[in-house]
């Protein structure tokens, strides 16, 4: 991870910032799992676009990485590299509804205004104790330890709350050395600890009955529909790649259940 340095009085450029090391950590953690390709149409695998002004255009690449495993219907990463305009890794694991598992979600966003970071194991049905208790018991101690070392990201919309766990780790960090140091010493190990807990929960998950699976699937659909409808990246992706491509990407790749 590199970031251009400058004196504290000058704005820090995010040019060169990359979340790639986080994706590499995640892929390494998944390595033992025997994964298969998850088909993504060519036009979504890598898309070039442009932002900035006519006189100072900035090129943008949005790339998608995806796979599936026996227990995960879809594991996917959306990586946006837009030079001095943005750098994003949005990483989601969608479990098969035949297992009583939450979603893994990570949203690592760098904009010229700063970093915005979200990590969670999100329930398909927040009001279902069978679905949540065993996850939250193990997640909350991890959450509390990392939360205490990060500033709070601020209020989130009321309507989003049914989709978050009480272990939602949410912070905004400044650009520059202070933010860099927290990302390396706190956010990266937190990301890996959330992911490793998720993989442990998945490893010990047993298949559920078809009736239970239907209930979980309905919850997963609500979650996915919400994420697709409210995707905070919609505006940015539309500016970069146009509305036709963005809507198709959101509905048929990012949140495709
Ligand atoms: N968010 C996505 C996808 C992205 C993405 C698929 C491909 O779900 C990026 C990219 N998130 C993204 C961007 C922004 C945010 C913000 C670009 C900044 C939008 C802007 O300021 O213009 C967590 N992400 C946010 C916000 C929240 C989340 C709460 C702030 C929204 C706001 O201020 O309106 N995203 C949300 C969440 C998960 C997640 C809970 C799961 C852990 O992935």
Coordinates of C-alpha atoms and ligand atoms in Angstrom, one line a residue:
X1 CA 0.0 0.0 0.0
X2 CA 1.5 3.3 -1.0
X3 CA 0.4 6.8 -0.8
X4 CA 2.0 9.9 -2.0
X5 CA 3.3 12.0 0.9
X6 CA 3.3 15.7 1.1
X7 CA 3.7 18.3 3.8
X8 CA 0.8 18.5 6.2
X9 CA -0.3 21.8 4.9
X10 CA -0.8 20.5 1.4
X11 CA -3.7 18.3 0.4
X12 CA -2.7 14.6 0.2
X13 CA -3.2 13.0 -3.1
X14 CA -4.8 9.5 -3.2
X15 CA -3.1 8.8 -6.5
X16 CA -1.4 5.4 -6.1
X17 CA -3.5 4.3 -3.2
X18 CA -4.6 0.7 -3.5
X19 CA -6.6 -1.8 -1.4
X20 CA -5.1 -4.7 -3.4
X21 CA -3.2 -6.0 -0.3
X22 CA -6.5 -6.5 1.4
X23 CA -7.8 -8.5 -1.5
X24 CA -4.6 -10.5 -1.6
X25 CA -5.0 -11.3 2.1
X26 CA -8.6 -12.4 1.5
X27 CA -7.7 -14.6 -1.5
X28 CA -4.9 -16.2 0.6
X29 CA -7.4 -17.0 3.4
X30 CA -9.7 -18.6 0.9
X31 CA -7.0 -20.7 -0.7
X32 CA -7.6 -23.8 1.4
X33 CA -11.2 -23.9 0.2
X34 CA -11.2 -25.5 -3.2
X35 CA -12.9 -22.8 -5.1
X36 CA -14.5 -22.8 -8.6
X37 CA -14.8 -19.9 -11.0
X38 CA -17.9 -17.8 -10.7
X39 CA -18.9 -16.7 -14.2
X40 CA -18.9 -13.0 -14.8
X41 CA -19.6 -11.7 -18.3
X42 CA -16.7 -10.1 -20.0
X43 CA -18.1 -6.6 -20.1
X44 CA -18.1 -6.6 -16.3
X45 CA -14.7 -8.3 -15.6
X46 CA -12.8 -5.1 -16.5
X47 CA -14.4 -1.9 -17.5
X48 CA -12.4 1.3 -18.5
X49 CA -14.0 4.7 -18.0
X50 CA -13.1 8.3 -17.4
X51 CA -13.7 11.0 -14.9
X52 CA -12.2 14.4 -14.1
X53 CA -12.5 17.3 -16.5
X54 CA -12.0 17.5 -20.3
X55 CA -8.7 19.2 -19.8
X56 CA -7.6 16.9 -17.0
X57 CA -9.2 13.5 -17.6
X58 CA -8.6 10.7 -15.1
X59 CA -8.8 7.1 -16.3
X60 CA -10.8 4.7 -14.3
X61 CA -10.8 0.9 -14.2
X62 CA -13.4 -1.2 -12.4
X63 CA -12.4 -4.8 -12.1
X64 CA -14.3 -7.8 -10.7
X65 CA -12.9 -10.9 -9.1
X66 CA -15.3 -13.7 -8.2
X67 CA -15.4 -17.4 -7.2
X68 CA -17.7 -19.9 -5.5
X69 CA -17.2 -22.7 -3.1
X70 CA -19.3 -25.5 -1.7
X71 CA -20.7 -23.2 1.0
X72 CA -20.5 -19.8 -0.7
X73 CA -22.8 -19.1 -3.6
X74 CA -20.7 -16.1 -4.6
X75 CA -17.5 -14.5 -3.3
X76 CA -16.9 -11.3 -5.2
X77 CA -14.7 -8.2 -5.1
X78 CA -15.3 -5.0 -7.0
X79 CA -12.2 -3.0 -7.3
X80 CA -12.4 0.6 -8.5
X81 CA -9.1 2.4 -9.4
X82 CA -9.6 6.0 -10.4
X83 CA -6.2 7.6 -9.7
X84 CA -6.6 10.8 -7.7
X85 CA -10.4 10.5 -7.7
X86 CA -11.1 7.2 -5.9
X87 CA -9.9 3.8 -4.9
X88 CA -12.4 1.2 -3.6
X89 CA -12.5 -2.5 -2.6
X90 CA -16.0 -3.8 -2.0
X91 CA -15.8 -7.4 -0.9
X92 CA -18.8 -9.6 -0.2
X93 CA -19.3 -13.3 0.5
X94 CA -22.7 -14.6 -0.2
X95 CA -23.3 -17.9 1.5
X96 CA -25.5 -20.6 0.1
X97 CA -28.9 -20.5 1.7
X98 CA -28.5 -24.2 2.6
X99 CA -26.2 -23.0 5.4
X100 CA -27.2 -20.8 8.4
X101 CA -24.5 -18.2 7.8
X102 CA -24.4 -14.4 7.6
X103 CA -22.9 -12.4 4.8
X104 CA -19.3 -11.1 5.0
X105 CA -19.1 -7.5 3.9
X106 CA -16.2 -5.2 3.5
X107 CA -16.4 -1.7 2.0
X108 CA -13.0 0.0 1.8
X109 CA -13.4 3.4 0.2
X110 CA -10.8 6.1 -0.4
X111 CA -11.9 9.4 -1.8
X112 CA -10.1 12.8 -1.9
X113 CA -12.0 13.7 1.3
X114 CA -10.7 10.7 3.2
X115 CA -11.1 6.9 3.9
X116 CA -14.4 5.4 4.7
X117 CA -14.3 1.9 6.0
X118 CA -17.1 -0.7 6.8
X119 CA -16.7 -4.2 8.0
X120 CA -19.4 -6.6 9.1
X121 CA -20.9 -10.1 9.3
X122 CA -24.4 -9.1 8.2
X123 CA -27.4 -11.2 9.0
X124 CA -29.9 -12.4 6.4
X125 CA -32.6 -12.3 9.2
X126 CA -31.7 -10.0 12.1
X127 CA -34.6 -11.0 14.2
X128 CA -33.9 -14.7 14.1
X129 CA -31.8 -15.8 17.1
X130 CA -30.8 -19.1 15.7
X131 CA -29.3 -17.2 12.8
X132 CA -27.6 -14.5 14.8
X133 CA -26.7 -15.6 18.4
X134 CA -23.8 -17.9 17.6
X135 CA -22.3 -15.3 15.2
X136 CA -22.7 -12.3 17.5
X137 CA -21.3 -14.1 20.6
X138 CA -18.0 -14.5 18.7
X139 CA -18.1 -11.3 16.7
X140 CA -18.8 -8.8 19.4
X141 CA -15.6 -9.3 21.4
X142 CA -13.6 -8.9 18.2
X143 CA -15.6 -5.8 17.2
X144 CA -15.2 -4.1 20.6
X145 CA -11.4 -4.5 20.6
X146 CA -11.0 -2.9 17.2
X147 CA -13.7 -0.3 17.6
X148 CA -12.0 1.2 20.6
X149 CA -9.0 2.0 18.5
X150 CA -10.9 3.8 15.7
X151 CA -13.0 6.9 15.4
X152 CA -16.7 6.3 14.9
X153 CA -17.8 6.7 11.3
X154 CA -21.0 8.6 12.2
X155 CA -24.7 7.9 12.0
X156 CA -26.1 5.5 9.4
X157 CA -29.6 5.6 7.9
X158 CA -32.3 4.1 10.1
X159 CA -33.6 2.0 7.2
X160 CA -30.2 0.3 6.9
X161 CA -30.1 -0.9 10.5
X162 CA -32.0 -4.2 9.9
X163 CA -29.1 -5.3 7.7
X164 CA -26.2 -4.6 10.1
X165 CA -25.0 -6.7 13.0
X166 CA -24.0 -5.2 16.4
X167 CA -20.5 -5.9 15.3
X168 CA -20.6 -3.3 12.4
X169 CA -17.2 -1.7 12.4
X170 CA -17.5 1.7 10.8
X171 CA -14.9 4.4 10.6
X172 CA -13.7 7.4 8.6
X173 CA -10.0 8.1 8.6
X174 CA -8.0 11.1 7.3
X175 CA -5.6 10.8 4.4
X176 CA -2.0 11.0 5.2
X177 CA 0.3 9.4 7.8
X178 CA -2.2 9.2 10.6
X179 CA -4.8 7.4 8.5
X180 CA -2.2 5.2 6.8
X181 CA -0.9 4.0 10.2
X182 CA -4.3 3.1 11.5
X183 CA -5.1 1.3 8.3
X184 CA -2.0 -0.9 8.6
X185 CA -2.1 -1.4 12.3
X186 CA -5.9 -1.7 12.9
X187 CA -8.0 -1.9 9.8
X188 CA -6.0 -4.6 8.1
X189 CA -5.8 -7.0 11.0
X190 CA -9.5 -6.3 11.8
X191 CA -10.4 -7.1 8.2
X192 CA -8.5 -10.4 8.5
X193 CA -9.9 -11.2 11.9
X194 CA -13.5 -10.7 10.7
X195 CA -12.8 -12.8 7.6
X196 CA -11.1 -15.6 9.6
X197 CA -14.0 -15.7 12.0
X198 CA -16.4 -15.9 9.1
X199 CA -14.4 -18.7 7.5
X200 CA -14.4 -20.6 10.8
X201 CA -18.2 -20.2 11.1
X202 CA -18.5 -21.5 7.6
X203 CA -16.2 -24.4 8.2
X204 CA -18.3 -25.7 11.0
X205 CA -21.7 -25.0 9.4
X206 CA -23.9 -28.0 8.6
X207 CA -26.6 -28.1 5.9
X208 CA -30.1 -27.0 7.1
X209 CA -33.5 -28.4 6.1
X210 CA -35.1 -27.3 2.8
X211 CA -37.7 -25.4 4.8
X212 CA -35.1 -23.6 6.8
X213 CA -33.2 -22.9 3.6
X214 CA -36.3 -21.2 2.1
X215 CA -36.6 -18.9 5.1
X216 CA -32.9 -18.0 4.8
X217 CA -33.2 -17.4 1.1
X218 CA -36.1 -15.0 1.6
X219 CA -34.0 -13.0 4.1
X220 CA -31.0 -13.1 1.8
X221 CA -33.2 -11.7 -1.0
X222 CA -34.3 -8.8 1.1
X223 CA -30.8 -8.0 2.0
X224 CA -29.5 -8.2 -1.5
X225 CA -32.4 -6.1 -2.9
X226 CA -31.7 -3.5 -0.3
X227 CA -28.0 -3.4 -1.1
X228 CA -28.8 -3.1 -4.8
X229 CA -31.4 -0.4 -4.4
X230 CA -29.3 1.7 -2.0
X231 CA -25.8 1.0 -3.3
X232 CA -23.8 4.1 -2.2
X233 CA -21.5 3.5 -5.2
X234 CA -24.3 4.0 -7.8
X235 CA -23.5 7.7 -8.3
X236 CA -19.8 7.2 -8.6
X237 CA -20.1 4.2 -10.9
X238 CA -22.6 6.0 -13.1
X239 CA -20.3 9.0 -13.5
X240 CA -17.4 6.7 -14.4
X241 CA -19.1 4.1 -16.6
X242 CA -22.6 5.4 -17.5
X243 CA -26.0 4.4 -16.2
X244 CA -26.8 1.4 -18.5
X245 CA -23.6 -0.5 -17.5
X246 CA -23.8 0.5 -13.8
X247 CA -27.4 -0.7 -13.4
X248 CA -26.6 -4.0 -15.1
X249 CA -23.4 -4.4 -13.0
X250 CA -25.3 -3.7 -9.7
X251 CA -28.1 -6.1 -10.5
X252 CA -26.5 -8.9 -12.4
X253 CA -23.0 -9.0 -10.7
X254 CA -22.7 -7.2 -7.4
X255 CA -26.1 -8.1 -6.0
X256 CA -27.3 -10.8 -8.3
X257 CA -29.3 -13.2 -6.1
Ligands
LIG1 N1 -20.3 0.3 -1.8 C1 -20.9 -0.9 -2.2 C2 -20.3 -1.2 -3.5 C3 -19.3 -0.3 -3.7 C4 -19.3 0.7 -2.7 C5 -20.7 -2.4 -4.3 C6 -18.3 -0.9 -5.9 O1 -21.8 -1.5 -1.7 C7 -18.5 1.8 -2.5 C8 -18.4 -0.1 -4.9 N2 -19.4 2.9 -0.5 C9 -18.8 2.9 -1.7 C10 -18.6 4.3 -2.0 C11 -19.1 5.1 -1.0 C12 -19.6 4.2 0.0 C13 -20.2 4.6 1.2 C14 -18.0 4.8 -3.3 C15 -19.0 6.5 -0.8 C16 -20.2 7.2 -1.4 C17 -20.0 8.7 -1.5 O2 -19.7 9.3 -0.4 O3 -20.2 9.2 -2.5 C18 -21.3 0.7 4.0 N3 -20.6 2.4 2.4 C19 -20.7 3.8 2.2 C20 -21.5 4.3 3.3 C21 -21.9 3.2 4.1 C22 -21.2 2.0 3.5 C23 -22.7 3.1 5.4 C24 -21.9 5.7 3.6 C25 -23.1 6.0 2.8 C26 -23.5 7.4 2.8 O4 -22.7 8.2 3.4 O5 -24.5 7.6 2.2 N4 -21.4 -0.8 2.1 C27 -22.1 -0.3 3.3 C28 -22.1 -1.5 4.1 C29 -21.4 -2.5 3.5 C30 -21.0 -2.1 2.3 C31 -22.8 -1.6 5.3 C32 -21.2 -3.9 4.1 C33 -20.3 -4.0 5.0 O6 -20.3 -2.8 1.6

